Amino acid sequence: MFINLHTHLPTQNDIEIYNIDIRQPEIEKYPGYYSLGIHPWWIEQIDVDEMLAFIEVQMTDQNFLAIGEIGLDKLVDTNFDLQVKVFKKQAILAIKYAKPLIIHAVKTHFDIRQILNKMKFGQPVIFHGFNQNAHIAAGLNQPGNYFSLGTALLNENSNAADFLKNADLTTIFFENDDKETDIKHIYHAASELLNVEINELCKLIENNFKTIFLHERL
């Protein structure tokens, strides 16, 4: 079983978490597992209060597995204080309903860490598309933090590849994000980097998935 932790291009062939676009949240058209959240890129394109209410309504849907992707981005024009405000509101929902977060972070990993630590956030936090240097990785090495690695693993010289070789595999997931790359290719790249049999790697990720999402239907 190849679990795809975060995708914008659902196939419904594998276990995957489809990141639904908050600007057009047509949830009824997708029968599988999904995440939902206000991305920092879209804050000024939507009615934030309306979408927060919509997210909260969806909380009881058994297929709604995580709030995300949400986060902070210092390269986008959206006011940073506004980004922080919207991020905190979604983190509060995650605490209230015991949901993990799927995190988008651009030059903000430590900002996010600081905010969540101050909130005493106790739910799992998954940094998606993780491809950061050893300094950032070390700073995020705390209980409850997880890392989802993507197509960067196809480059054996990437930060993601270096990170994976020394990672605690109980904190790892794989994803294809918005790429058309088959999730199996990412698993096989990881298998080679780790020198671990693909079946063993799949079982490790399945266990991680169960640990976070408490899901009994795998």
Short mmCIF file of C-alpha atoms in Angstrom, two decimals:
data_model
loop_
_atom_site.label_atom_id
_atom_site.label_comp_id
_atom_site.label_asym_id
_atom_site.label_seq_id
_atom_site.Cartn_x
_atom_site.Cartn_y
_atom_site.Cartn_z
CA MET A 1 0.00 0.00 0.00
CA PHE A 2 1.38 3.38 -1.05
CA ILE A 3 0.00 6.19 1.10
CA ASN A 4 0.10 9.67 -0.45
CA LEU A 5 -0.04 12.11 2.44
CA HIS A 6 -0.74 15.25 0.38
CA THR A 7 -1.90 15.60 -3.20
CA HIS A 8 -3.68 18.13 -5.38
CA LEU A 9 -4.16 15.49 -8.08
CA PRO A 10 -6.18 12.63 -6.58
CA THR A 11 -6.22 9.27 -8.34
CA GLN A 12 -8.42 7.30 -5.91
CA ASN A 13 -6.17 4.32 -6.69
CA ASP A 14 -4.15 4.51 -3.48
CA ILE A 15 -4.73 5.73 0.05
CA GLU A 16 -4.28 9.48 -0.29
CA ILE A 17 -5.27 12.74 1.34
CA TYR A 18 -6.63 15.11 -1.29
CA ASN A 19 -5.97 18.77 -0.55
CA ILE A 20 -9.25 20.43 -1.45
CA ASP A 21 -9.03 23.99 -2.77
CA ILE A 22 -10.78 26.22 -0.21
CA ARG A 23 -11.76 28.61 -3.01
CA GLN A 24 -13.93 25.90 -4.59
CA PRO A 25 -14.55 23.33 -1.85
CA GLU A 26 -16.68 20.88 -3.82
CA ILE A 27 -16.29 18.13 -1.26
CA GLU A 28 -19.33 16.19 -2.43
CA LYS A 29 -17.55 15.45 -5.73
CA TYR A 30 -14.70 13.61 -4.00
CA PRO A 31 -15.47 10.37 -2.12
CA GLY A 32 -12.07 9.81 -0.51
CA TYR A 33 -10.00 11.20 2.35
CA TYR A 34 -9.22 14.90 2.25
CA SER A 35 -7.70 17.87 4.02
CA LEU A 36 -9.20 21.34 4.07
CA GLY A 37 -7.78 24.66 5.18
CA ILE A 38 -7.10 28.28 4.32
CA HIS A 39 -3.77 28.48 2.50
CA PRO A 40 -1.90 31.76 3.06
CA TRP A 41 -1.97 32.41 -0.69
CA TRP A 42 -5.78 32.52 -0.75
CA ILE A 43 -6.57 34.59 2.36
CA GLU A 44 -7.38 37.75 0.42
CA GLN A 45 -9.41 35.88 -2.20
CA ILE A 46 -12.03 34.46 0.16
CA ASP A 47 -14.30 35.41 3.05
CA VAL A 48 -12.17 34.06 5.90
CA ASP A 49 -14.93 33.91 8.52
CA GLU A 50 -17.26 32.13 6.11
CA MET A 51 -14.60 29.57 5.23
CA LEU A 52 -13.66 28.99 8.87
CA ALA A 53 -17.32 28.24 9.57
CA PHE A 54 -17.42 25.91 6.58
CA ILE A 55 -14.31 24.07 7.79
CA GLU A 56 -15.85 23.63 11.23
CA VAL A 57 -19.03 22.15 9.72
CA GLN A 58 -16.91 19.54 7.93
CA MET A 59 -15.14 18.45 11.12
CA THR A 60 -17.53 15.57 11.76
CA ASP A 61 -17.00 14.07 8.29
CA GLN A 62 -15.00 10.86 8.82
CA ASN A 63 -13.10 11.48 5.57
CA PHE A 64 -11.84 14.90 6.75
CA LEU A 65 -8.46 13.85 8.15
CA ALA A 66 -6.46 17.07 8.61
CA ILE A 67 -6.64 20.86 8.50
CA GLY A 68 -4.40 21.97 5.69
CA GLU A 69 -2.59 22.92 3.94
CA ILE A 70 -2.27 26.00 6.10
CA GLY A 71 0.72 27.99 7.23
CA LEU A 72 2.83 31.09 6.72
CA ASP A 73 4.70 32.36 3.67
CA LYS A 74 7.12 35.28 3.67
CA LEU A 75 7.33 35.40 -0.12
CA VAL A 76 3.64 36.10 -0.72
CA ASP A 77 2.18 39.64 -0.70
CA THR A 78 -0.50 38.84 1.88
CA ASN A 79 0.11 40.82 5.10
CA PHE A 80 2.10 38.61 7.46
CA ASP A 81 0.18 39.61 10.59
CA LEU A 82 -3.03 38.64 8.80
CA GLN A 83 -1.49 35.30 7.85
CA VAL A 84 -0.63 34.68 11.50
CA LYS A 85 -4.14 35.59 12.62
CA VAL A 86 -5.77 33.17 10.16
CA PHE A 87 -3.25 30.45 10.98
CA LYS A 88 -3.95 30.71 14.71
CA LYS A 89 -7.72 30.51 14.17
CA GLN A 90 -7.28 27.26 12.26
CA ALA A 91 -4.91 25.88 14.90
CA ILE A 92 -7.59 26.58 17.51
CA LEU A 93 -10.06 24.54 15.44
CA ALA A 94 -7.50 21.74 15.22
CA ILE A 95 -7.20 21.71 19.02
CA LYS A 96 -10.97 21.79 19.49
CA TYR A 97 -11.57 18.85 17.13
CA ALA A 98 -8.28 16.98 17.64
CA LYS A 99 -7.16 17.28 14.02
CA PRO A 100 -3.58 17.21 12.69
CA LEU A 101 -2.22 20.14 10.70
CA ILE A 102 -0.63 19.90 7.25
CA ILE A 103 1.77 22.82 7.06
CA HIS A 104 2.88 25.07 4.21
CA ALA A 105 5.97 26.97 5.36
CA VAL A 106 8.14 29.31 3.29
CA LYS A 107 10.92 30.88 5.34
CA THR A 108 8.62 30.50 8.35
CA HIS A 109 9.35 27.11 9.91
CA PHE A 110 10.59 28.62 13.15
CA ASP A 111 7.77 31.19 13.23
CA ILE A 112 5.28 28.33 13.05
CA ARG A 113 7.15 26.37 15.71
CA GLN A 114 7.11 29.37 18.03
CA ILE A 115 3.40 30.08 17.51
CA LEU A 116 2.34 26.47 18.10
CA ASN A 117 4.59 26.09 21.13
CA LYS A 118 3.08 29.24 22.69
CA MET A 119 -0.39 27.83 22.02
CA LYS A 120 0.66 24.55 23.66
CA PHE A 121 -0.57 22.86 20.51
CA GLY A 122 -0.79 19.12 21.14
CA GLN A 123 -1.94 17.68 17.82
CA PRO A 124 0.38 16.23 15.14
CA VAL A 125 1.99 18.80 12.83
CA ILE A 126 3.08 17.63 9.37
CA PHE A 127 5.47 19.84 7.39
CA HIS A 128 4.59 18.99 3.82
CA GLY A 129 7.01 19.06 0.89
CA PHE A 130 9.88 19.15 3.37
CA ASN A 131 13.18 19.94 1.64
CA GLN A 132 15.11 22.01 4.17
CA ASN A 133 18.67 22.12 5.42
CA ALA A 134 19.97 20.37 8.51
CA HIS A 135 19.67 23.51 10.70
CA ILE A 136 15.95 23.87 10.03
CA ALA A 137 15.39 20.13 10.37
CA ALA A 138 17.14 20.10 13.76
CA GLY A 139 15.03 23.04 14.95
CA LEU A 140 11.83 21.14 14.16
CA ASN A 141 12.95 17.94 15.82
CA GLN A 142 10.41 17.82 18.63
CA PRO A 143 7.62 15.43 19.60
CA GLY A 144 4.52 15.73 17.46
CA ASN A 145 6.30 17.02 14.36
CA TYR A 146 6.22 14.96 11.17
CA PHE A 147 7.68 15.44 7.71
CA SER A 148 6.17 14.64 4.33
CA LEU A 149 8.74 14.32 1.56
CA GLY A 150 8.01 14.65 -2.14
CA THR A 151 9.64 14.74 -5.55
CA ALA A 152 12.80 16.30 -4.12
CA LEU A 153 13.74 12.72 -3.17
CA LEU A 154 14.22 11.96 -6.84
CA ASN A 155 17.37 14.10 -6.58
CA GLU A 156 19.79 12.21 -4.35
CA ASN A 157 21.67 15.46 -3.64
CA SER A 158 18.63 17.33 -2.31
CA ASN A 159 18.14 18.46 1.27
CA ALA A 160 15.19 16.08 1.46
CA ALA A 161 17.39 13.11 0.51
CA ASP A 162 20.01 14.06 3.09
CA PHE A 163 17.34 14.51 5.73
CA LEU A 164 15.73 11.15 5.01
CA LYS A 165 18.97 9.21 5.39
CA ASN A 166 19.20 10.20 9.08
CA ALA A 167 15.52 10.69 9.88
CA ASP A 168 13.44 8.98 12.50
CA LEU A 169 11.26 6.96 10.13
CA THR A 170 8.35 7.04 12.56
CA THR A 171 8.00 10.74 11.62
CA ILE A 172 8.05 10.34 7.82
CA PHE A 173 5.43 10.41 5.06
CA PHE A 174 5.59 10.72 1.28
CA GLU A 175 3.56 12.87 -1.12
CA ASN A 176 3.42 14.08 -4.70
CA ASP A 177 1.83 17.46 -3.88
CA ASP A 178 0.85 19.13 -7.17
CA LYS A 179 3.17 17.00 -9.33
CA GLU A 180 2.03 14.29 -11.72
CA THR A 181 4.76 11.97 -10.43
CA ASP A 182 3.37 8.59 -9.38
CA ILE A 183 3.65 8.24 -5.60
CA LYS A 184 5.25 4.81 -6.14
CA HIS A 185 8.27 6.48 -7.77
CA ILE A 186 8.81 8.56 -4.65
CA TYR A 187 8.58 5.47 -2.44
CA HIS A 188 11.10 3.63 -4.60
CA ALA A 189 13.51 6.58 -4.47
CA ALA A 190 13.19 6.59 -0.67
CA SER A 191 13.70 2.83 -0.55
CA GLU A 192 16.99 3.15 -2.42
CA LEU A 193 18.20 6.05 -0.29
CA LEU A 194 17.47 4.12 2.90
CA ASN A 195 18.48 0.70 1.59
CA VAL A 196 15.17 -0.61 2.92
CA GLU A 197 12.90 -3.05 1.11
CA ILE A 198 9.89 -1.33 -0.41
CA ASN A 199 7.41 -3.58 1.42
CA GLU A 200 9.04 -2.75 4.74
CA LEU A 201 8.96 0.95 3.94
CA CYS A 202 5.27 0.79 3.04
CA LYS A 203 4.50 -0.90 6.36
CA LEU A 204 6.40 1.79 8.26
CA ILE A 205 4.39 4.55 6.59
CA GLU A 206 1.13 2.68 7.15
CA ASN A 207 1.95 2.52 10.86
CA ASN A 208 2.70 6.25 10.91
CA PHE A 209 -0.62 6.92 9.21
CA LYS A 210 -2.50 4.85 11.76
CA THR A 211 -0.69 6.56 14.62
CA ILE A 212 -1.68 10.04 13.49
CA PHE A 213 -5.12 9.50 12.03
CA LEU A 214 -6.26 6.63 14.26
CA HIS A 215 -7.73 5.05 11.19
CA GLU A 216 -8.88 1.44 11.33
CA ARG A 217 -9.94 0.92 7.72
CA LEU A 218 -6.52 0.42 6.12
#
